PDB file of C-alpha atoms and ligand atoms in Angstrom:
ATOM      1  CA  UNK A   1      19.363 -13.460  -4.415  1.00  0.00           C
ATOM      2  CA  UNK A   2      20.379 -10.408  -2.972  1.00  0.00           C
ATOM      3  CA  UNK A   3      20.055 -10.695   1.496  1.00  0.00           C
ATOM      4  CA  UNK A   4      17.078  -9.236   2.526  1.00  0.00           C
ATOM      5  CA  UNK A   5      17.534  -6.260   4.790  1.00  0.00           C
ATOM      6  CA  UNK A   6      15.647  -5.030   8.607  1.00  0.00           C
ATOM      7  CA  UNK A   7      13.490  -3.362   6.633  1.00  0.00           C
ATOM      8  CA  UNK A   8      12.913  -5.538   4.496  1.00  0.00           C
ATOM      9  CA  UNK A   9      12.015  -8.156   6.687  1.00  0.00           C
ATOM     10  CA  UNK A  10       9.469  -5.926   8.407  1.00  0.00           C
ATOM     11  CA  UNK A  11       7.748  -4.723   4.767  1.00  0.00           C
ATOM     12  CA  UNK A  12       7.592  -8.530   4.499  1.00  0.00           C
ATOM     13  CA  UNK A  13       6.788  -9.525   8.457  1.00  0.00           C
ATOM     14  CA  UNK A  14       3.301  -7.260   7.490  1.00  0.00           C
ATOM     15  CA  UNK A  15       2.303 -10.382   6.601  1.00  0.00           C
ATOM     16  CA  UNK A  16       0.844 -12.380   8.839  1.00  0.00           C
ATOM     17  CA  UNK A  17       1.475 -15.914   6.726  1.00  0.00           C
ATOM     18  CA  UNK A  18       4.457 -15.130   6.329  1.00  0.00           C
ATOM     19  CA  UNK A  19       7.502 -17.858   7.494  1.00  0.00           C
ATOM     20  CA  UNK A  20       8.897 -15.651   9.447  1.00  0.00           C
ATOM     21  CA  UNK A  21       6.550 -13.927  10.734  1.00  0.00           C
ATOM     22  CA  UNK A  22       5.102 -15.900  14.692  1.00  0.00           C
ATOM     23  CA  UNK A  23       1.311 -15.234  15.333  1.00  0.00           C
ATOM     24  CA  UNK A  24       0.057 -12.127  15.783  1.00  0.00           C
ATOM     25  CA  UNK A  25      -0.686 -11.362  19.538  1.00  0.00           C
ATOM     26  CA  UNK A  26      -3.627  -9.913  18.363  1.00  0.00           C
ATOM     27  CA  UNK A  27      -5.104  -7.210  16.656  1.00  0.00           C
ATOM     28  CA  UNK A  28      -7.655  -4.089  17.776  1.00  0.00           C
ATOM     29  CA  UNK A  29      -8.952  -0.981  15.389  1.00  0.00           C
ATOM     30  CA  UNK A  30      -7.705   2.559  17.283  1.00  0.00           C
ATOM     31  CA  UNK A  31      -8.732   5.799  16.664  1.00  0.00           C
ATOM     32  CA  UNK A  32      -5.597   7.313  18.172  1.00  0.00           C
ATOM     33  CA  UNK A  33      -1.835   6.882  17.193  1.00  0.00           C
ATOM     34  CA  UNK A  34       0.090   4.283  19.441  1.00  0.00           C
ATOM     35  CA  UNK A  35       1.555   6.443  22.276  1.00  0.00           C
ATOM     36  CA  UNK A  36       5.678   5.704  22.154  1.00  0.00           C
ATOM     37  CA  UNK A  37       7.755   4.662  24.924  1.00  0.00           C
ATOM     38  CA  UNK A  38      10.236   7.426  26.218  1.00  0.00           C
ATOM     39  CA  UNK A  39      13.271   5.321  24.321  1.00  0.00           C
ATOM     40  CA  UNK A  40      11.150   5.719  20.797  1.00  0.00           C
ATOM     41  CA  UNK A  41      10.097   9.146  21.341  1.00  0.00           C
ATOM     42  CA  UNK A  42      13.879  10.066  21.668  1.00  0.00           C
ATOM     43  CA  UNK A  43      15.033   8.391  19.055  1.00  0.00           C
ATOM     44  CA  UNK A  44      12.656   9.673  16.379  1.00  0.00           C
ATOM     45  CA  UNK A  45      13.160  13.423  17.692  1.00  0.00           C
ATOM     46  CA  UNK A  46      17.256  12.844  17.532  1.00  0.00           C
ATOM     47  CA  UNK A  47      16.940  11.575  14.033  1.00  0.00           C
ATOM     48  CA  UNK A  48      17.174  14.715  11.904  1.00  0.00           C
ATOM     49  CA  UNK A  49      20.229  14.089   9.468  1.00  0.00           C
ATOM     50  CA  UNK A  50      18.028  14.847   6.162  1.00  0.00           C
ATOM     51  CA  UNK A  51      19.265  12.956   3.373  1.00  0.00           C
ATOM     52  CA  UNK A  52      20.923  15.502   0.839  1.00  0.00           C
ATOM     53  CA  UNK A  53      18.710  17.329  -1.882  1.00  0.00           C
ATOM     54  CA  UNK A  54      20.941  16.352  -4.464  1.00  0.00           C
ATOM     55  CA  UNK A  55      19.952  12.059  -3.418  1.00  0.00           C
ATOM     56  CA  UNK A  56      16.621  12.483  -2.647  1.00  0.00           C
ATOM     57  CA  UNK A  57      15.826  14.090  -6.477  1.00  0.00           C
ATOM     58  CA  UNK A  58      17.711  10.826  -7.734  1.00  0.00           C
ATOM     59  CA  UNK A  59      15.096   9.095  -5.702  1.00  0.00           C
ATOM     60  CA  UNK A  60      12.603  10.192  -6.953  1.00  0.00           C
ATOM     61  CA  UNK A  61      13.883   9.741 -11.285  1.00  0.00           C
ATOM     62  CA  UNK A  62      14.648   6.500  -9.731  1.00  0.00           C
ATOM     63  CA  UNK A  63      11.570   5.185  -8.249  1.00  0.00           C
ATOM     64  CA  UNK A  64       9.879   3.412 -11.133  1.00  0.00           C
ATOM     65  CA  UNK A  65      13.858   1.669 -12.110  1.00  0.00           C
ATOM     66  CA  UNK A  66      14.372   0.867  -7.777  1.00  0.00           C
ATOM     67  CA  UNK A  67      10.734  -0.966  -7.566  1.00  0.00           C
ATOM     68  CA  UNK A  68      11.546  -2.508 -10.796  1.00  0.00           C
ATOM     69  CA  UNK A  69      14.579  -4.008  -9.323  1.00  0.00           C
ATOM     70  CA  UNK A  70      13.540  -5.194  -6.369  1.00  0.00           C
ATOM     71  CA  UNK A  71      10.695  -7.563  -8.614  1.00  0.00           C
ATOM     72  CA  UNK A  72      13.938  -8.614 -10.348  1.00  0.00           C
ATOM     73  CA  UNK A  73      15.806  -9.871  -7.360  1.00  0.00           C
ATOM     74  CA  UNK A  74      12.877 -11.157  -5.206  1.00  0.00           C
ATOM     75  CA  UNK A  75      10.600 -12.240  -8.285  1.00  0.00           C
ATOM     76  CA  UNK A  76       6.475 -13.414  -6.955  1.00  0.00           C
ATOM     77  CA  UNK A  77       8.514 -15.002  -3.460  1.00  0.00           C
ATOM     78  CA  UNK A  78       8.944 -10.993  -1.930  1.00  0.00           C
ATOM     79  CA  UNK A  79       4.888 -10.391  -0.907  1.00  0.00           C
ATOM     80  CA  UNK A  80       2.494 -13.638   0.413  1.00  0.00           C
ATOM     81  CA  UNK A  81      -1.476 -13.631  -1.040  1.00  0.00           C
ATOM     82  CA  UNK A  82      -3.125 -11.466   1.349  1.00  0.00           C
ATOM     83  CA  UNK A  83      -5.876 -12.914   1.054  1.00  0.00           C
ATOM     84  CA  UNK A  84      -7.486 -10.987   4.293  1.00  0.00           C
ATOM     85  CA  UNK A  85      -8.968  -8.440   1.471  1.00  0.00           C
ATOM     86  CA  UNK A  86     -12.208 -10.240   1.308  1.00  0.00           C
ATOM     87  CA  UNK A  87     -12.101 -10.850   5.053  1.00  0.00           C
ATOM     88  CA  UNK A  88     -11.643  -7.388   5.660  1.00  0.00           C
ATOM     89  CA  UNK A  89     -13.154  -5.060   3.527  1.00  0.00           C
ATOM     90  CA  UNK A  90     -17.151  -6.704   3.043  1.00  0.00           C
ATOM     91  CA  UNK A  91     -17.901  -3.532   1.120  1.00  0.00           C
ATOM     92  CA  UNK A  92     -16.273  -5.652  -2.470  1.00  0.00           C
ATOM     93  CA  UNK A  93     -19.515  -7.859  -1.393  1.00  0.00           C
ATOM     94  CA  UNK A  94     -22.534  -4.873  -0.172  1.00  0.00           C
ATOM     95  CA  UNK A  95     -21.704  -3.112  -2.927  1.00  0.00           C
ATOM     96  CA  UNK A  96     -22.859  -5.012  -5.356  1.00  0.00           C
ATOM     97  CA  UNK A  97     -26.942  -3.926  -6.066  1.00  0.00           C
ATOM     98  CA  UNK A  98     -27.779  -7.025  -7.008  1.00  0.00           C
ATOM     99  CA  UNK A  99     -26.951 -10.288  -6.954  1.00  0.00           C
ATOM    100  CA  UNK A 100     -25.364 -10.811 -10.150  1.00  0.00           C
ATOM    101  CA  UNK A 101     -23.853  -7.751 -11.184  1.00  0.00           C
ATOM    102  CA  UNK A 102     -20.889  -7.988 -11.683  1.00  0.00           C
ATOM    103  CA  UNK A 103     -17.956  -5.977 -10.369  1.00  0.00           C
ATOM    104  CA  UNK A 104     -15.319  -4.026 -11.823  1.00  0.00           C
ATOM    105  CA  UNK A 105     -12.340  -3.438  -9.487  1.00  0.00           C
ATOM    106  CA  UNK A 106      -9.187  -1.531  -9.942  1.00  0.00           C
ATOM    107  CA  UNK A 107      -6.010  -3.012  -7.768  1.00  0.00           C
ATOM    108  CA  UNK A 108      -3.869   0.324  -7.522  1.00  0.00           C
ATOM    109  CA  UNK A 109      -0.580  -0.243  -7.772  1.00  0.00           C
ATOM    110  CA  UNK A 110      -0.819  -4.433  -7.889  1.00  0.00           C
ATOM    111  CA  UNK A 111       2.830  -5.510  -7.758  1.00  0.00           C
ATOM    112  CA  UNK A 112       2.758  -9.095  -8.223  1.00  0.00           C
ATOM    113  CA  UNK A 113      -1.366  -9.272  -7.711  1.00  0.00           C
ATOM    114  CA  UNK A 114      -1.227 -11.001  -4.293  1.00  0.00           C
ATOM    115  CA  UNK A 115      -4.186  -9.272  -3.342  1.00  0.00           C
ATOM    116  CA  UNK A 116      -6.031  -9.232  -6.920  1.00  0.00           C
ATOM    117  CA  UNK A 117      -5.814 -13.574  -7.876  1.00  0.00           C
ATOM    118  CA  UNK A 118      -7.226 -14.111  -3.794  1.00  0.00           C
ATOM    119  CA  UNK A 119     -10.021 -11.244  -4.656  1.00  0.00           C
ATOM    120  CA  UNK A 120     -10.818 -13.769  -8.197  1.00  0.00           C
ATOM    121  CA  UNK A 121     -10.320 -16.894  -6.429  1.00  0.00           C
ATOM    122  CA  UNK A 122     -12.990 -15.726  -4.123  1.00  0.00           C
ATOM    123  CA  UNK A 123     -15.318 -14.135  -6.538  1.00  0.00           C
ATOM    124  CA  UNK A 124     -15.016 -14.978 -10.154  1.00  0.00           C
ATOM    125  CA  UNK A 125     -17.295 -13.041 -11.141  1.00  0.00           C
ATOM    126  CA  UNK A 126     -15.083 -10.112 -10.511  1.00  0.00           C
ATOM    127  CA  UNK A 127     -12.935  -7.654 -13.090  1.00  0.00           C
ATOM    128  CA  UNK A 128     -10.200  -6.291 -12.757  1.00  0.00           C
ATOM    129  CA  UNK A 129      -8.080  -4.335 -13.661  1.00  0.00           C
ATOM    130  CA  UNK A 130      -4.423  -4.200 -12.425  1.00  0.00           C
ATOM    131  CA  UNK A 131      -1.705  -1.430 -12.544  1.00  0.00           C
ATOM    132  CA  UNK A 132       1.756  -0.953 -11.535  1.00  0.00           C
ATOM    133  CA  UNK A 133       4.771   1.104 -12.745  1.00  0.00           C
ATOM    134  CA  UNK A 134       7.300  -1.787 -11.799  1.00  0.00           C
ATOM    135  CA  UNK A 135       7.256  -3.658 -15.503  1.00  0.00           C
ATOM    136  CA  UNK A 136       8.862  -6.818 -14.209  1.00  0.00           C
ATOM    137  CA  UNK A 137       5.937  -6.399 -11.693  1.00  0.00           C
ATOM    138  CA  UNK A 138       3.060  -6.204 -14.676  1.00  0.00           C
ATOM    139  CA  UNK A 139       4.827  -9.331 -16.229  1.00  0.00           C
ATOM    140  CA  UNK A 140       4.691 -11.318 -13.777  1.00  0.00           C
ATOM    141  CA  UNK A 141       0.782 -10.700 -12.940  1.00  0.00           C
ATOM    142  CA  UNK A 142       0.381 -11.417 -16.778  1.00  0.00           C
ATOM    143  CA  UNK A 143       2.054 -15.057 -16.271  1.00  0.00           C
ATOM    144  CA  UNK A 144       0.736 -15.334 -13.402  1.00  0.00           C
ATOM    145  CA  UNK A 145      -1.321 -19.660 -14.422  1.00  0.00           C
ATOM    146  CA  UNK A 146      -4.815 -17.799 -12.512  1.00  0.00           C
ATOM    147  CA  UNK A 147      -4.811 -14.475 -15.445  1.00  0.00           C
ATOM    148  CA  UNK A 148      -7.144 -14.737 -17.935  1.00  0.00           C
ATOM    149  CA  UNK A 149      -8.314 -11.739 -20.412  1.00  0.00           C
ATOM    150  CA  UNK A 150     -12.026 -12.283 -19.726  1.00  0.00           C
ATOM    151  CA  UNK A 151     -11.348 -11.439 -15.475  1.00  0.00           C
ATOM    152  CA  UNK A 152      -8.262 -10.000 -15.665  1.00  0.00           C
ATOM    153  CA  UNK A 153      -6.225  -6.242 -17.665  1.00  0.00           C
ATOM    154  CA  UNK A 154      -2.711  -5.379 -16.396  1.00  0.00           C
ATOM    155  CA  UNK A 155      -1.126  -2.338 -17.457  1.00  0.00           C
ATOM    156  CA  UNK A 156       1.930  -0.737 -16.599  1.00  0.00           C
ATOM    157  CA  UNK A 157       1.550   3.125 -15.147  1.00  0.00           C
ATOM    158  CA  UNK A 158       2.797   5.401 -13.070  1.00  0.00           C
ATOM    159  CA  UNK A 159      -0.371   6.142 -11.246  1.00  0.00           C
ATOM    160  CA  UNK A 160       1.289  10.141 -10.864  1.00  0.00           C
ATOM    161  CA  UNK A 161       1.697  10.541 -14.432  1.00  0.00           C
ATOM    162  CA  UNK A 162      -0.053   8.884 -17.179  1.00  0.00           C
ATOM    163  CA  UNK A 163      -3.661   8.964 -17.346  1.00  0.00           C
ATOM    164  CA  UNK A 164      -5.334   5.616 -16.320  1.00  0.00           C
ATOM    165  CA  UNK A 165      -8.361   6.362 -18.512  1.00  0.00           C
ATOM    166  CA  UNK A 166      -6.413   5.285 -21.244  1.00  0.00           C
ATOM    167  CA  UNK A 167      -7.100   1.925 -20.171  1.00  0.00           C
ATOM    168  CA  UNK A 168      -9.978   2.139 -18.128  1.00  0.00           C
ATOM    169  CA  UNK A 169     -13.751   3.645 -19.104  1.00  0.00           C
ATOM    170  CA  UNK A 170     -13.918   7.131 -16.992  1.00  0.00           C
ATOM    171  CA  UNK A 171     -15.836   6.353 -14.164  1.00  0.00           C
ATOM    172  CA  UNK A 172     -16.328   2.482 -14.820  1.00  0.00           C
ATOM    173  CA  UNK A 173     -14.973   0.933 -11.443  1.00  0.00           C
ATOM    174  CA  UNK A 174     -16.933   0.407  -8.785  1.00  0.00           C
ATOM    175  CA  UNK A 175     -13.915  -0.406  -6.220  1.00  0.00           C
ATOM    176  CA  UNK A 176     -10.790   0.262  -6.263  1.00  0.00           C
ATOM    177  CA  UNK A 177      -7.801  -1.051  -3.724  1.00  0.00           C
ATOM    178  CA  UNK A 178      -4.790   0.631  -3.063  1.00  0.00           C
ATOM    179  CA  UNK A 179      -2.502  -1.408  -0.616  1.00  0.00           C
ATOM    180  CA  UNK A 180       0.699  -0.412   0.737  1.00  0.00           C
ATOM    181  CA  UNK A 181       1.053   1.698  -2.463  1.00  0.00           C
ATOM    182  CA  UNK A 182       0.573   5.825  -1.084  1.00  0.00           C
ATOM    183  CA  UNK A 183       3.266   4.839   0.623  1.00  0.00           C
ATOM    184  CA  UNK A 184       5.696   4.469  -2.060  1.00  0.00           C
ATOM    185  CA  UNK A 185       5.217   7.845  -3.966  1.00  0.00           C
ATOM    186  CA  UNK A 186       6.512  11.309  -2.632  1.00  0.00           C
ATOM    187  CA  UNK A 187       4.401  13.475  -0.728  1.00  0.00           C
ATOM    188  CA  UNK A 188       4.121  15.816  -2.680  1.00  0.00           C
ATOM    189  CA  UNK A 189       2.490  13.266  -5.362  1.00  0.00           C
ATOM    190  CA  UNK A 190       0.368  11.338  -3.832  1.00  0.00           C
ATOM    191  CA  UNK A 191      -2.719  14.023  -4.181  1.00  0.00           C
ATOM    192  CA  UNK A 192      -2.366  13.010  -8.208  1.00  0.00           C
ATOM    193  CA  UNK A 193      -2.756   9.461  -7.622  1.00  0.00           C
ATOM    194  CA  UNK A 194      -6.147   9.681  -6.006  1.00  0.00           C
ATOM    195  CA  UNK A 195      -7.033  12.221  -8.615  1.00  0.00           C
ATOM    196  CA  UNK A 196      -5.902   9.993 -11.024  1.00  0.00           C
ATOM    197  CA  UNK A 197      -7.804   7.013  -9.106  1.00  0.00           C
ATOM    198  CA  UNK A 198     -10.842   9.309  -9.343  1.00  0.00           C
ATOM    199  CA  UNK A 199     -11.560   9.394 -12.405  1.00  0.00           C
ATOM    200  CA  UNK A 200     -11.624   5.725 -13.085  1.00  0.00           C
ATOM    201  CA  UNK A 201     -14.660   5.153 -10.689  1.00  0.00           C
ATOM    202  CA  UNK A 202     -17.860   5.673 -11.056  1.00  0.00           C
ATOM    203  CA  UNK A 203     -19.942   8.112  -8.708  1.00  0.00           C
ATOM    204  CA  UNK A 204     -20.195   6.379  -5.744  1.00  0.00           C
ATOM    205  CA  UNK A 205     -17.230   4.090  -5.999  1.00  0.00           C
ATOM    206  CA  UNK A 206     -14.637   3.814  -2.728  1.00  0.00           C
ATOM    207  CA  UNK A 207     -10.923   3.168  -2.568  1.00  0.00           C
ATOM    208  CA  UNK A 208     -10.132   0.822  -0.074  1.00  0.00           C
ATOM    209  CA  UNK A 209      -6.668   2.073   1.559  1.00  0.00           C
ATOM    210  CA  UNK A 210      -4.076  -0.219   3.259  1.00  0.00           C
ATOM    211  CA  UNK A 211      -0.564   0.971   4.282  1.00  0.00           C
ATOM    212  CA  UNK A 212       1.405   1.782   6.907  1.00  0.00           C
ATOM    213  CA  UNK A 213       0.753   4.011   9.739  1.00  0.00           C
ATOM    214  CA  UNK A 214       2.870   7.169  11.428  1.00  0.00           C
ATOM    215  CA  UNK A 215       5.410   4.430  14.198  1.00  0.00           C
ATOM    216  CA  UNK A 216       5.032   1.219  12.814  1.00  0.00           C
ATOM    217  CA  UNK A 217       7.653  -0.363  14.041  1.00  0.00           C
ATOM    218  CA  UNK A 218       9.688  -0.361  10.411  1.00  0.00           C
ATOM    219  CA  UNK A 219       9.942   3.801  11.185  1.00  0.00           C
ATOM    220  CA  UNK A 220      11.242   3.710  14.233  1.00  0.00           C
ATOM    221  CA  UNK A 221      13.819   0.529  12.938  1.00  0.00           C
ATOM    222  CA  UNK A 222      14.858   3.347   9.732  1.00  0.00           C
ATOM    223  CA  UNK A 223      18.624   4.292  10.651  1.00  0.00           C
ATOM    224  CA  UNK A 224      20.262   8.129  10.994  1.00  0.00           C
ATOM    225  CA  UNK A 225      20.641   8.968   7.739  1.00  0.00           C
ATOM    226  CA  UNK A 226      17.555   7.441   5.608  1.00  0.00           C
ATOM    227  CA  UNK A 227      14.947  10.099   6.615  1.00  0.00           C
ATOM    228  CA  UNK A 228      13.873  12.183   3.952  1.00  0.00           C
ATOM    229  CA  UNK A 229      11.069  14.288   5.272  1.00  0.00           C
ATOM    230  CA  UNK A 230       8.173  14.066   7.965  1.00  0.00           C
ATOM    231  CA  UNK A 231       7.584  10.821   8.077  1.00  0.00           C
ATOM    232  CA  UNK A 232       8.725   9.958   4.958  1.00  0.00           C
ATOM    233  CA  UNK A 233      12.119   7.482   4.730  1.00  0.00           C
ATOM    234  CA  UNK A 234      14.204   5.792   2.170  1.00  0.00           C
ATOM    235  CA  UNK A 235      14.731   1.567   2.707  1.00  0.00           C
ATOM    236  CA  UNK A 236      18.045   0.311   1.968  1.00  0.00           C
ATOM    237  CA  UNK A 237      17.306  -0.141  -1.732  1.00  0.00           C
ATOM    238  CA  UNK A 238      16.042   2.957  -2.656  1.00  0.00           C
ATOM    239  CA  UNK A 239      12.553   2.408  -2.476  1.00  0.00           C
ATOM    240  CA  UNK A 240      10.855   3.911  -0.217  1.00  0.00           C
ATOM    241  CA  UNK A 241       7.947   4.606   3.302  1.00  0.00           C
ATOM    242  CA  UNK A 242       6.146   7.508   4.354  1.00  0.00           C
ATOM    243  CA  UNK A 243       4.170   6.597   7.287  1.00  0.00           C
ATOM    244  CA  UNK A 244       0.510   8.150   7.464  1.00  0.00           C
ATOM    245  CA  UNK A 245      -1.514   9.633  10.441  1.00  0.00           C
ATOM    246  CA  UNK A 246      -5.471   9.635   9.836  1.00  0.00           C
ATOM    247  CA  UNK A 247      -5.612  13.400   9.749  1.00  0.00           C
ATOM    248  CA  UNK A 248      -3.041  13.773   6.975  1.00  0.00           C
ATOM    249  CA  UNK A 249      -4.755  10.698   5.022  1.00  0.00           C
ATOM    250  CA  UNK A 250      -8.032  12.377   5.473  1.00  0.00           C
ATOM    251  CA  UNK A 251      -6.513  16.054   3.926  1.00  0.00           C
ATOM    252  CA  UNK A 252      -5.351  14.022   0.977  1.00  0.00           C
ATOM    253  CA  UNK A 253      -8.057  12.649   0.046  1.00  0.00           C
ATOM    254  CA  UNK A 254     -10.347  14.760   0.817  1.00  0.00           C
ATOM    255  CA  UNK A 255      -8.499  17.302  -0.841  1.00  0.00           C
ATOM    256  CA  UNK A 256      -9.424  14.919  -4.010  1.00  0.00           C
ATOM    257  CA  UNK A 257     -12.608  15.390  -3.441  1.00  0.00           C
ATOM    258  CA  UNK A 258     -13.693  12.378  -1.355  1.00  0.00           C
ATOM    259  CA  UNK A 259     -15.549  11.536   1.516  1.00  0.00           C
ATOM    260  CA  UNK A 260     -14.028   9.933   4.458  1.00  0.00           C
ATOM    261  CA  UNK A 261     -16.251   6.548   5.362  1.00  0.00           C
ATOM    262  CA  UNK A 262     -14.524   5.001   7.541  1.00  0.00           C
ATOM    263  CA  UNK A 263     -10.311   5.925   8.515  1.00  0.00           C
ATOM    264  CA  UNK A 264      -9.137   4.138  11.360  1.00  0.00           C
ATOM    265  CA  UNK A 265      -5.116   2.147  12.413  1.00  0.00           C
ATOM    266  CA  UNK A 266      -5.183  -0.774  12.995  1.00  0.00           C
ATOM    267  CA  UNK A 267      -2.851  -2.065  15.830  1.00  0.00           C
ATOM    268  CA  UNK A 268      -0.797  -5.210  16.073  1.00  0.00           C
ATOM    269  CA  UNK A 269       1.446  -6.267  18.144  1.00  0.00           C
ATOM    270  CA  UNK A 270       3.341  -9.931  16.505  1.00  0.00           C
ATOM    271  CA  UNK A 271       6.079 -12.495  18.678  1.00  0.00           C
ATOM    272  CA  UNK A 272       9.346 -12.962  16.283  1.00  0.00           C
ATOM    273  CA  UNK A 273       9.567 -16.250  18.151  1.00  0.00           C
ATOM    274  CA  UNK A 274      13.264 -16.619  16.907  1.00  0.00           C
ATOM    275  CA  UNK A 275      14.595 -13.380  18.221  1.00  0.00           C
ATOM    276  CA  UNK A 276      11.883 -13.479  21.073  1.00  0.00           C
ATOM    277  CA  UNK A 277      10.514 -10.230  20.380  1.00  0.00           C
ATOM    278  CA  UNK A 278       7.408  -8.154  20.396  1.00  0.00           C
ATOM    279  CA  UNK A 279       6.646  -6.210  17.920  1.00  0.00           C
ATOM    280  CA  UNK A 280       4.544  -3.303  17.606  1.00  0.00           C
ATOM    281  CA  UNK A 281       3.368  -2.738  14.231  1.00  0.00           C
ATOM    282  CA  UNK A 282       0.722   0.571  13.588  1.00  0.00           C
ATOM    283  CA  UNK A 283      -0.887   0.452   9.642  1.00  0.00           C
ATOM    284  CA  UNK A 284      -4.098   2.815   8.646  1.00  0.00           C
ATOM    285  CA  UNK A 285      -7.094   0.871   6.783  1.00  0.00           C
ATOM    286  CA  UNK A 286      -9.621   3.296   5.316  1.00  0.00           C
ATOM    287  CA  UNK A 287     -12.710   3.683   2.779  1.00  0.00           C
ATOM    288  CA  UNK A 288     -13.091   7.053   1.368  1.00  0.00           C
ATOM    289  CA  UNK A 289     -16.223   7.538  -1.785  1.00  0.00           C
ATOM    290  CA  UNK A 290     -16.247   9.103  -4.738  1.00  0.00           C
ATOM    291  CA  UNK A 291     -19.747  11.741  -4.441  1.00  0.00           C
ATOM    292  CA  UNK A 292     -22.680  10.747  -6.032  1.00  0.00           C
ATOM    293  CA  UNK A 293     -21.913  14.141  -8.274  1.00  0.00           C
ATOM    294  CA  UNK A 294     -18.518  13.864  -9.271  1.00  0.00           C
ATOM    295  CA  UNK A 295     -15.096  14.518  -8.021  1.00  0.00           C
TER     296      UNK A 295
HETATM  297  C1  SAM B 301       5.024  -2.439  -1.619  1.00  0.00           C
HETATM  298  S1  SAM B 301       4.542  -2.083  -3.508  1.00  0.00           S
HETATM  299  C2  SAM B 301       3.015  -3.018  -2.789  1.00  0.00           C
HETATM  300  C3  SAM B 301       2.529  -4.348  -3.929  1.00  0.00           C
HETATM  301  C4  SAM B 301       0.688  -4.587  -3.506  1.00  0.00           C
HETATM  302  N1  SAM B 301      -0.039  -3.952  -3.497  1.00  0.00           N
HETATM  303  C5  SAM B 301       0.568  -5.561  -2.087  1.00  0.00           C
HETATM  304  O1  SAM B 301       0.296  -5.138  -1.633  1.00  0.00           O
HETATM  305  O2  SAM B 301       1.638  -6.765  -2.631  1.00  0.00           O
HETATM  306  C6  SAM B 301       4.550  -0.899  -3.717  1.00  0.00           C
HETATM  307  C7  SAM B 301       3.615  -1.251  -5.126  1.00  0.00           C
HETATM  308  O3  SAM B 301       3.555   0.153  -5.703  1.00  0.00           O
HETATM  309  C8  SAM B 301       3.859   0.399  -6.675  1.00  0.00           C
HETATM  310  N2  SAM B 301       4.114   1.951  -7.460  1.00  0.00           N
HETATM  311  C9  SAM B 301       4.861   2.691  -6.750  1.00  0.00           C
HETATM  312  N3  SAM B 301       4.785   3.895  -6.395  1.00  0.00           N
HETATM  313  C10 SAM B 301       4.017   3.708  -8.049  1.00  0.00           C
HETATM  314  C11 SAM B 301       3.505   3.774  -8.680  1.00  0.00           C
HETATM  315  N4  SAM B 301       3.754   6.132  -9.082  1.00  0.00           N
HETATM  316  N5  SAM B 301       2.569   4.719  -9.567  1.00  0.00           N
HETATM  317  C12 SAM B 301       2.272   3.045 -10.079  1.00  0.00           C
HETATM  318  N6  SAM B 301       2.585   1.870  -8.766  1.00  0.00           N
HETATM  319  C13 SAM B 301       3.431   2.445  -8.042  1.00  0.00           C
HETATM  320  C14 SAM B 301       5.241  -0.335  -6.538  1.00  0.00           C
HETATM  321  O4  SAM B 301       5.579  -0.207  -8.156  1.00  0.00           O
HETATM  322  C15 SAM B 301       5.216  -1.404  -5.639  1.00  0.00           C
HETATM  323  O5  SAM B 301       4.891  -2.225  -6.895  1.00  0.00           O
END
């Protein structure tokens, strides 16, 4: 297996159960952005060395290949199960109109299913559609012992290009999760992902979103020469990451026809015992609904 890059360790550390990450010191929801130290602000300001247009076009063309290679290198070992999804997103249960109602969930950009399998474990009456544009990731999902055609349908799909209605009936999904996926998409194409999801959501259905927030420690760790654009960076393995502000995210969703329900920064501080480092993490956690009329 290729050695893990520093940025990748941070992605991995996002997950509280990772063995590389020691206990979080705190977690709190915030309206405002994290305040940078003067050193951090200076570092970001001085980083004006953008990746060439030629290389940027290549990264866009090879985005799918780079994620597929990521799963070839890491198989199912990289991200840990995201058990916090049900804990953090109580809405999954709350949106049932009656107790026996079967909820239809879409996990957009499912990876190897770290979110979907814990969800199904907690509530086997769900039906989960799961898609990703890495064929390897989708294969891992299908080979998971908990995968079963009665509760799950996994398929390969580029959310910026392939119409989700090819696999999911229009207006049929109660809740879509979008977890650390939109950050991997070029900012010029993010709206296409949201429009695509909107088509399969029921009127009143919602997107539960979690991703990197502006000034997350991972953003400050990028070396000069990794910058693709405003708040957009490339990792050593060719995968890309955008760091969101609440306003930017609200604008994106509203332009795609959604209404904001909640939209907050989640600030966490974790201590890396091995390196005696206190690491400030910034995530953004939000909920946007498709209006009762239509997008
Ligand atoms: C950081 S991983 C997160 C995976 C999963 N959501 C999780 O939380 O464990 C980002 C995922 O987004 C997928 N992805 C990136 N761009 C995509 C696109 N245009 N269409 C579909 N999936 C995409 C990648 O293949 C990768 O599996």
